[in-house]
Coordinates of C-alpha atoms and ligand atoms in Angstrom, one line a residue:
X54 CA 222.7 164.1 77.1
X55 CA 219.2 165.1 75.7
X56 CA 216.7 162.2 75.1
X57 CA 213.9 162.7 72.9
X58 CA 211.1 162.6 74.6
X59 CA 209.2 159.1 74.0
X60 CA 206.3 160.5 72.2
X61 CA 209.0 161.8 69.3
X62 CA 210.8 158.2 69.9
X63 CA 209.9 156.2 66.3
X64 CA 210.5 153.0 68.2
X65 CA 211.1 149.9 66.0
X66 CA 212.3 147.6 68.2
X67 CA 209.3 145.8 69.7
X68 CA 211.2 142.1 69.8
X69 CA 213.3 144.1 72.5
X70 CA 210.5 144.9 74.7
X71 CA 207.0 146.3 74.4
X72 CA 205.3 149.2 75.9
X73 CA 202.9 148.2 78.5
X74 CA 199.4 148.4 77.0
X75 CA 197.2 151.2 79.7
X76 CA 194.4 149.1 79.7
X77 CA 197.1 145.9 81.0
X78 CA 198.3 148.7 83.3
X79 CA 194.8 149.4 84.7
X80 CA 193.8 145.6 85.1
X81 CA 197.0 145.9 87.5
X82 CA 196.7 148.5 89.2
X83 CA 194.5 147.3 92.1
X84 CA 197.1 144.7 92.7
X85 CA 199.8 147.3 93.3
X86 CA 197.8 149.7 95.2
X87 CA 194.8 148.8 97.5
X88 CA 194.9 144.6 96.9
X89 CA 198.6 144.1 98.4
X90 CA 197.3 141.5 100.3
X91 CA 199.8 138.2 100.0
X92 CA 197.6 135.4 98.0
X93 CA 198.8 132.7 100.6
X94 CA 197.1 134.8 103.6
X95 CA 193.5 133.5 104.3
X96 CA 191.8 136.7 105.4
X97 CA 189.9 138.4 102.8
X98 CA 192.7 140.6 101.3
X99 CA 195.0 137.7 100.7
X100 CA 191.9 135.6 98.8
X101 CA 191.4 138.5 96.7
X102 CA 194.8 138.6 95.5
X103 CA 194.3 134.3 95.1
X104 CA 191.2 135.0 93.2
X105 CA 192.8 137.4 90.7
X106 CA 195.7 134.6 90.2
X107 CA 193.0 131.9 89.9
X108 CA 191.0 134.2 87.4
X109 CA 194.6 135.2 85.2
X110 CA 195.6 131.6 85.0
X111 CA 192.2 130.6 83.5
X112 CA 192.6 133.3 81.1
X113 CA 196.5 132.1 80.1
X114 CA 194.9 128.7 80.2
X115 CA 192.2 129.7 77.5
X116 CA 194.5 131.1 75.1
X117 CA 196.9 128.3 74.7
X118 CA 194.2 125.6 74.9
X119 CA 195.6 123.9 78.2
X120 CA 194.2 123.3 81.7
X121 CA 195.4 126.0 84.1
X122 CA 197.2 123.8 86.7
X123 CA 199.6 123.2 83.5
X124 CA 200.6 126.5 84.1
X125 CA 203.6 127.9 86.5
X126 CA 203.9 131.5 86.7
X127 CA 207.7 132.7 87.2
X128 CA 209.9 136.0 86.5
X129 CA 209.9 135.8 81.8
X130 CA 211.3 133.7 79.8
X131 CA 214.9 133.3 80.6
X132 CA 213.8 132.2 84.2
X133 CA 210.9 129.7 82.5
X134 CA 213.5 128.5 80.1
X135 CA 215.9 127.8 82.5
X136 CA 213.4 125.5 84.2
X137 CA 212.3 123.6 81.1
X138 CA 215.9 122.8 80.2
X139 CA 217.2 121.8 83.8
X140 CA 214.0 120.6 84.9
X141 CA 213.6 117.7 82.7
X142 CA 217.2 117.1 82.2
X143 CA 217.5 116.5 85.7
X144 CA 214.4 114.6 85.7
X145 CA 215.6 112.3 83.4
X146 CA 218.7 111.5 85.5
X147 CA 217.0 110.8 88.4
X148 CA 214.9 108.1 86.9
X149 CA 217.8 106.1 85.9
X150 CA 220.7 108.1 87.6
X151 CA 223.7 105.0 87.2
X152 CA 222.8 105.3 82.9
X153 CA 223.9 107.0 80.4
X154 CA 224.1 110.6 80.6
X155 CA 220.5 112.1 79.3
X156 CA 220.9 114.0 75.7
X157 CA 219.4 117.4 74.8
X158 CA 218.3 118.2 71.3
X159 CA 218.4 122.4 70.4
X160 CA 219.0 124.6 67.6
X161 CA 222.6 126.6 66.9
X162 CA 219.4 129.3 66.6
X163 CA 218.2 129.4 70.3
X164 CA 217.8 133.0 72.2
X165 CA 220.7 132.5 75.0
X166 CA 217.9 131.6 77.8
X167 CA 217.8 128.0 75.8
X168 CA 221.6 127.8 74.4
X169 CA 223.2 129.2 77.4
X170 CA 221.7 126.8 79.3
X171 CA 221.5 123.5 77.0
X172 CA 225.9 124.5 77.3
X173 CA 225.9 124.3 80.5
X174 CA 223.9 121.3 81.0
X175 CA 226.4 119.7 78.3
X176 CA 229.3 120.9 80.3
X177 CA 228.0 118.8 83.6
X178 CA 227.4 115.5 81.7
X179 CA 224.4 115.7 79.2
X180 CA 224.7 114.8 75.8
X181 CA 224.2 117.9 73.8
X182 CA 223.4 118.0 69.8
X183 CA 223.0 122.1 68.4
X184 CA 220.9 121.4 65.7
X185 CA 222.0 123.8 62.3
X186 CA 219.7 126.1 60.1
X187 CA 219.3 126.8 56.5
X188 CA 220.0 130.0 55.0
X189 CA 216.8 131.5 55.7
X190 CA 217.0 130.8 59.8
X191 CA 214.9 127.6 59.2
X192 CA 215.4 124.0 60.8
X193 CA 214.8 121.1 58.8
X194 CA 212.7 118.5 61.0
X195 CA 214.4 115.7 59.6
X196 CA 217.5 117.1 61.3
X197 CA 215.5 117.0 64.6
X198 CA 214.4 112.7 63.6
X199 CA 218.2 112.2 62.9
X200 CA 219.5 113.3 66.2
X201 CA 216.8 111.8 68.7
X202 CA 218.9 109.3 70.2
X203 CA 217.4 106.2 72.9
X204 CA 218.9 108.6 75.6
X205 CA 217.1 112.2 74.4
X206 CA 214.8 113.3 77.0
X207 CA 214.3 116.8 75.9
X208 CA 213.8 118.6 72.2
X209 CA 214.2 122.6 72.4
X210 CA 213.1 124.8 69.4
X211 CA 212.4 127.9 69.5
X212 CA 208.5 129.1 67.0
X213 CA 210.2 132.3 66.2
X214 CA 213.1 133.8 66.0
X215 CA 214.2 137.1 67.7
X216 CA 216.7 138.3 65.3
X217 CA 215.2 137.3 61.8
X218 CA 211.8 136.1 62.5
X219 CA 212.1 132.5 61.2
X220 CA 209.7 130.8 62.0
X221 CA 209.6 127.2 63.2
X222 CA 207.2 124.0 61.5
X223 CA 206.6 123.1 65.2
X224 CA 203.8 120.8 64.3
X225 CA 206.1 118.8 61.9
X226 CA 208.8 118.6 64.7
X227 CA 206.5 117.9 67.5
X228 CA 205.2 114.7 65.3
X229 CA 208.4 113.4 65.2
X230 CA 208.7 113.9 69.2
X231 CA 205.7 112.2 70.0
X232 CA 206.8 109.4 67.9
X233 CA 209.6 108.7 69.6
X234 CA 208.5 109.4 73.3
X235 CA 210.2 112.5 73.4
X236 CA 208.9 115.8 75.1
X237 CA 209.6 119.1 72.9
X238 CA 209.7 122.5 74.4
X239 CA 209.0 125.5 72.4
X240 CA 210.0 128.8 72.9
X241 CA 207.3 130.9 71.7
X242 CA 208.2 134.4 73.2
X243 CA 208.2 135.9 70.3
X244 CA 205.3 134.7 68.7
X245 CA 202.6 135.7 70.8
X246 CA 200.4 138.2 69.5
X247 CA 201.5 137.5 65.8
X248 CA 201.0 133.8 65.9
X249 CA 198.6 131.3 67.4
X250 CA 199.9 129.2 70.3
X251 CA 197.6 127.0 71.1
X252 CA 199.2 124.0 73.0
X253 CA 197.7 121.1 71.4
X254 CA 197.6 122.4 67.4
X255 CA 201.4 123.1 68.3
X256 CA 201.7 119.5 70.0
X257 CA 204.4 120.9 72.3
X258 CA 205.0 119.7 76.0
X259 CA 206.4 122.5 77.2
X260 CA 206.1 125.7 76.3
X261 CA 208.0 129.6 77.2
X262 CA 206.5 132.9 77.0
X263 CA 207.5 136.6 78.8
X264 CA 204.3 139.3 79.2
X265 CA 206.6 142.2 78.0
X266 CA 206.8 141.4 74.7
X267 CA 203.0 141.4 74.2
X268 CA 202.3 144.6 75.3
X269 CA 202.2 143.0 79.2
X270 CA 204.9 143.7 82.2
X271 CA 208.2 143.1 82.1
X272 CA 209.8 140.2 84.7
X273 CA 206.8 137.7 84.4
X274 CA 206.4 134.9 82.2
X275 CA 205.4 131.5 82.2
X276 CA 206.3 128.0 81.9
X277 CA 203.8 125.9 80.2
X278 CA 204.2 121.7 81.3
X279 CA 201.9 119.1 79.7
X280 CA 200.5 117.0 82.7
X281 CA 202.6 113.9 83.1
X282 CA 205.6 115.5 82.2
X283 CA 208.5 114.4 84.2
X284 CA 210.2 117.8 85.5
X285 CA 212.3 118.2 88.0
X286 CA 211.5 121.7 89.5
X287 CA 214.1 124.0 90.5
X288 CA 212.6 126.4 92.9
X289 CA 212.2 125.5 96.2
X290 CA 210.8 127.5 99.5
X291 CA 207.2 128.2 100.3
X292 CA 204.9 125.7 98.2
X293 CA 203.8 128.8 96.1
X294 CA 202.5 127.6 92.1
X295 CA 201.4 123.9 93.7
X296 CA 205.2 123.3 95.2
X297 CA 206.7 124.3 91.4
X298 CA 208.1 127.7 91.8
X299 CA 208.7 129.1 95.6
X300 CA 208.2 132.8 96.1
X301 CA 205.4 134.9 96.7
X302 CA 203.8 135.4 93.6
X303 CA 204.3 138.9 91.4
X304 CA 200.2 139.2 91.7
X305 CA 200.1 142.2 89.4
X306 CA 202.5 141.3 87.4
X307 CA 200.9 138.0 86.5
X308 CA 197.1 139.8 86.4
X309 CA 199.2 142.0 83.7
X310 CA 200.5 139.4 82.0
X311 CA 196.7 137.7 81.6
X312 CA 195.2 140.7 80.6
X313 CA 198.1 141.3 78.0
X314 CA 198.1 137.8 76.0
X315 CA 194.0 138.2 76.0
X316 CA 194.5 141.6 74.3
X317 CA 197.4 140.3 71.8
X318 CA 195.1 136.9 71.3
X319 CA 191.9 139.2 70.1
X320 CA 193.6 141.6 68.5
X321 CA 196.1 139.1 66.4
X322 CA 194.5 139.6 63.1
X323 CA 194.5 143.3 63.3
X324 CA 198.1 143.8 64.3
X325 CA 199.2 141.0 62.2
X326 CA 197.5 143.0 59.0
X327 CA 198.6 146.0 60.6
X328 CA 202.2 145.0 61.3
X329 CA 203.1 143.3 57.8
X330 CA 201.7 146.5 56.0
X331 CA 204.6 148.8 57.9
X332 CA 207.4 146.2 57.7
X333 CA 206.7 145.8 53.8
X334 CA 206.4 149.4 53.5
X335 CA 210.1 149.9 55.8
X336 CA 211.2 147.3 53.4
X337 CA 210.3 148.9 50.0
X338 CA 211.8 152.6 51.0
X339 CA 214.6 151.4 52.2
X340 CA 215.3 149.2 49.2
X341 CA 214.7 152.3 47.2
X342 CA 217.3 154.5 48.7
X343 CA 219.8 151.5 49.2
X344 CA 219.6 149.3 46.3
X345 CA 222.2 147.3 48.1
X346 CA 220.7 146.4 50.9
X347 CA 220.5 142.6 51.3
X348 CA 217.5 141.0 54.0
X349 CA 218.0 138.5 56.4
X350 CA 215.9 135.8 57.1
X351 CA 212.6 134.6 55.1
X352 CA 211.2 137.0 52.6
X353 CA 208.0 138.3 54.0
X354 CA 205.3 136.1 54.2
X355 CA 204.5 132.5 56.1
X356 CA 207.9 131.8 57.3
X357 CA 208.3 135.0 59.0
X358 CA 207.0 137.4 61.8
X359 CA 204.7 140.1 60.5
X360 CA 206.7 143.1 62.4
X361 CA 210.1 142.1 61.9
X362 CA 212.7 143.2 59.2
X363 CA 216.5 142.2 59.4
X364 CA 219.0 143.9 56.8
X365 CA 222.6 143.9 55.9
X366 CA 223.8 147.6 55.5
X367 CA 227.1 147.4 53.5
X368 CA 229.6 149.1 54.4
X369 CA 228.5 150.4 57.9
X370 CA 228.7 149.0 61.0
X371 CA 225.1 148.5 62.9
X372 CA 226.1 150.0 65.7
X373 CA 227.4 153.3 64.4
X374 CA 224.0 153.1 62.6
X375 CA 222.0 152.5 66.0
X376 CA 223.8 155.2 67.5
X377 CA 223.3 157.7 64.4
X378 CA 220.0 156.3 64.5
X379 CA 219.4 157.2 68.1
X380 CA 220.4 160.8 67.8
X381 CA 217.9 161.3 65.0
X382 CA 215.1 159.9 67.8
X383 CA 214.8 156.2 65.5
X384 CA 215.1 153.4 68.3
X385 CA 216.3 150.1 66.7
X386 CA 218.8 147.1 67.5
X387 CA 221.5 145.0 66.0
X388 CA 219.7 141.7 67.1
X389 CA 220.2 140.2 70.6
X390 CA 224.0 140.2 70.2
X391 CA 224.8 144.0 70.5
X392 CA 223.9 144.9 73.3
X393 CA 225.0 147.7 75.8
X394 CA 229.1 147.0 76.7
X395 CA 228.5 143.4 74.4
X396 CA 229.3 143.5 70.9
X397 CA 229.6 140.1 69.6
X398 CA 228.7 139.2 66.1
X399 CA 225.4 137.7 65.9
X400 CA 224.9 133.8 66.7
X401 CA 221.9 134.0 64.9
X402 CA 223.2 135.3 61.4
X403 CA 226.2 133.0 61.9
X404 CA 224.4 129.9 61.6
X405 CA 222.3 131.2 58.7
X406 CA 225.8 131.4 57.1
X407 CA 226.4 135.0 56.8
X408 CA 229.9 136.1 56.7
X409 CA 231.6 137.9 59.6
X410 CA 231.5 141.5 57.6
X411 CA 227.7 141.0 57.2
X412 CA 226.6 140.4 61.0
X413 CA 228.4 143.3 61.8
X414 CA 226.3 145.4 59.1
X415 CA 222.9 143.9 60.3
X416 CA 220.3 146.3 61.7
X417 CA 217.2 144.7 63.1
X418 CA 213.4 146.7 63.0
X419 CA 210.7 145.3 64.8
X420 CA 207.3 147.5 64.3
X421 CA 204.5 147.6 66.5
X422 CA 200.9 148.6 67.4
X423 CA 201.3 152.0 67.6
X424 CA 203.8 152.9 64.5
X425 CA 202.0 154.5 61.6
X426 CA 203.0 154.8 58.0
X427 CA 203.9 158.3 58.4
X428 CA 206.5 157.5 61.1
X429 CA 207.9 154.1 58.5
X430 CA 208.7 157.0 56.1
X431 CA 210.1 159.1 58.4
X432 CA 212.7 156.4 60.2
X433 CA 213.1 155.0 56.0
X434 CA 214.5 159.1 55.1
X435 CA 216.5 158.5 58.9
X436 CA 218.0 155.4 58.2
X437 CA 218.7 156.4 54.5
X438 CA 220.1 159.1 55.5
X439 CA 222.4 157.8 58.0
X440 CA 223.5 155.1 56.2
X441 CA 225.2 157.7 53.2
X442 CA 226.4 160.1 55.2
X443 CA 228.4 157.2 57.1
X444 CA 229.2 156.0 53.5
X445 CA 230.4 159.2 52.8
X446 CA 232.6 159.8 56.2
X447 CA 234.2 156.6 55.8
X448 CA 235.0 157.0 52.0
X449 CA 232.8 153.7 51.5
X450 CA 230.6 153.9 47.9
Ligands
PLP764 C1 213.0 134.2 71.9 C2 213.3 134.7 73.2 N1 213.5 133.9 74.3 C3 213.8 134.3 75.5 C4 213.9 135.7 75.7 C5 214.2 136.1 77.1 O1 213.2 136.9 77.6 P1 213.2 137.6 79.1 O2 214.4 138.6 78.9 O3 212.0 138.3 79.2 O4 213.5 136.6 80.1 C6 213.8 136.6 74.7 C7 214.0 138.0 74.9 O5 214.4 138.7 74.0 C8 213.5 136.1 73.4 O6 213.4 136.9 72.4

């Protein structure tokens, strides 16, 4: 099978992953090459792989506004939300293990690093309440007061959504968390580098991001925790991240990951102006060509991630589309549902009340830094394109 090569690639599915950025790529290169040393060695090359950890957390730490031992460096955002979840859940039942069960708050909207893992919790005890949305992909954060219960020890909301690019009023819900004494943790890998995430104006306690979706490498990420917050943590074996995550440390990874969400904080403006301008643009040709196209999610603006678009297709089914789409060198995605060998109608759109039909005709564009306009109108003529002639074969008008 031939493969465009990735320079011809239009790729518009940056919420997947991210290329890694060359100047993130040079920051790590010493650590993969000449610095190997282990940063819990105390001859010189170990201390200058500690020093480049020391110097990346107080990077990490400046952008989200927190003191660096609040932050544990671990393998993205799956792992870090795993931890969040468990950690305090388990927390909570040890301080008072002969009461009731402790009780998670989440939304039916999660990515499946928080939902898979707020189920699994509920299926070993733990109260469990999945939050709904409206038809937009929003969470009301009255719904969030009304389910806090005596026994909640953790509220999970995501600040924006992967599929539809929702986004959360994590300030709101936070308010009502500190009110009642309960911690919130926030999912934010998909808002860096479009939104701010500064700890304290977000209010959260804990807080999830993954370096490959800001132009960083993949398999590191990080697990914000508010001092004083009671967390049972999960990985034990050789003291590494103060005793909270064993392993010897992914040194370049982590110097990536630093150098990544420094770029994406400086350069938020830019690619926020930058990003909005393509996604409008994919968003007026392709309502030209197919007046029935219907979006998901917020309409552009406030409520919604610059880059990303989410659209109903009538008629065809998004993964004949991606396919098509493929062949004519267009990368894009269904949202995190269809994946390779897993097609399962999107959670996501679900919740947001869209019938069966429609999640099954849902394509999902994220643009990024280095799309132009010339390439939008080039993948709008693709997709266009694709979408009548599949019309066409399948006798659909
Ligand atoms: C909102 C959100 N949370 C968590 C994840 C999981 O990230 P990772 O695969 O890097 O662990 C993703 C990845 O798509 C995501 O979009």
């Amino acid at each position: 099978m031939s493969v465009p090569p990735m320079s011809d690639v239009i790729y518009l599915d940056h919420a997947a992953t991210t290329p890694l950025d060359p100047d993130v790529l040079r920051a790590m290169m010493p650590y993969l090459a000449a610095d190997y040393g282990n940063p819990s060695s105390v001859y010189g090359l170990g201390q200058t792989s500690h020093a480049a950890l020391d110097s990346a957390r107080s990077t990490v730490a400046t952008v989200l506004g927190c003191s660096p031992a609040e932050l544990v460096f671990l393998g993205g955002a799956t792992e870090s939300a795993n931890l969040a979840l468990s950690g305090v859940a388990w927390a909570a039942r040890r301080r008072d293990p002969a009461g009731p069960w402790p009780h998670i708050v989440t939304t039916t909207i999660e990515h499946s690093a928080v939902l898979e893992t707020a189920r699994w919790l509920g299926s070993l005890g733990f109260g469990l309440t999945l939050l709904p949305c409206d038809a937009e992909g929003i969470v009301a954060p009255d719904d969030v007061a009304a389910a806090i219960r005596p026994e909640t020890c953790l509220v999970s909301v995501m600040l924006a959504n992967n599929e539809v690019g929702s986004i959360q009023d994590i300030p709101a819900i936070a308010a009502i968390c500190q009110e009642r004494g309960v911690p919130l943790h926030c999912d934010a890998t998909q808002a860096a580098g479009s939104l701010p995430i500064d700890v304290e104006d977000l209010g959260v306690d804990l807080l999830t991001l993954s370096a490959h979706k800001f132009y960083g490498p993949k398999g590191v990420g990080l697990l914000y925790v508010r001092n004083g917050t009671d967390i049972a943590w999960q990985q034990r074996g050789g003291g590494q991240e103060g005793g909270r995550r064993g392993g010897t440390e992914n040194v370049s990874g982590i110097v990536g990951m630093a150098a990544a969400l420094d770029r994406a904080e400086r350069f938020r403006p830019a690619y926020t102006t930058h990003c909005a301008g393509l996604r409008d643009r994919l968003l007026a040709g392709l309502q030209e060509r197919l007046p029935d196209l219907t979006l998901n999610g917020p309409p552009p603006g406030p409520k919604r991630l610059p880059n990303n678009l989410n659209v109903i297709l009538p008629g065809v089914q998004g993964e004949t589309v991606l396919l098509a789409l493929d062949m004519e060198g267009v990368a894009a995605s269904a949202g995190s549902a269809c994946t390779v060998g897993r097609n399962e109608p999107s959670h996501v759109l679900e919740a947001m009340g869209r019938a069966d039909a429609e999640t099954r005709t849902s394509v999902r564009f994220t643009v990024g830094r280095s799309n132009t306009a010339g390439q939008i109108d080039d993948a709008i003529d693709a997709i266009a394109g694709v979408v009548e002639r599949t019309r066409l074969l399948a006798g659909v008008r």
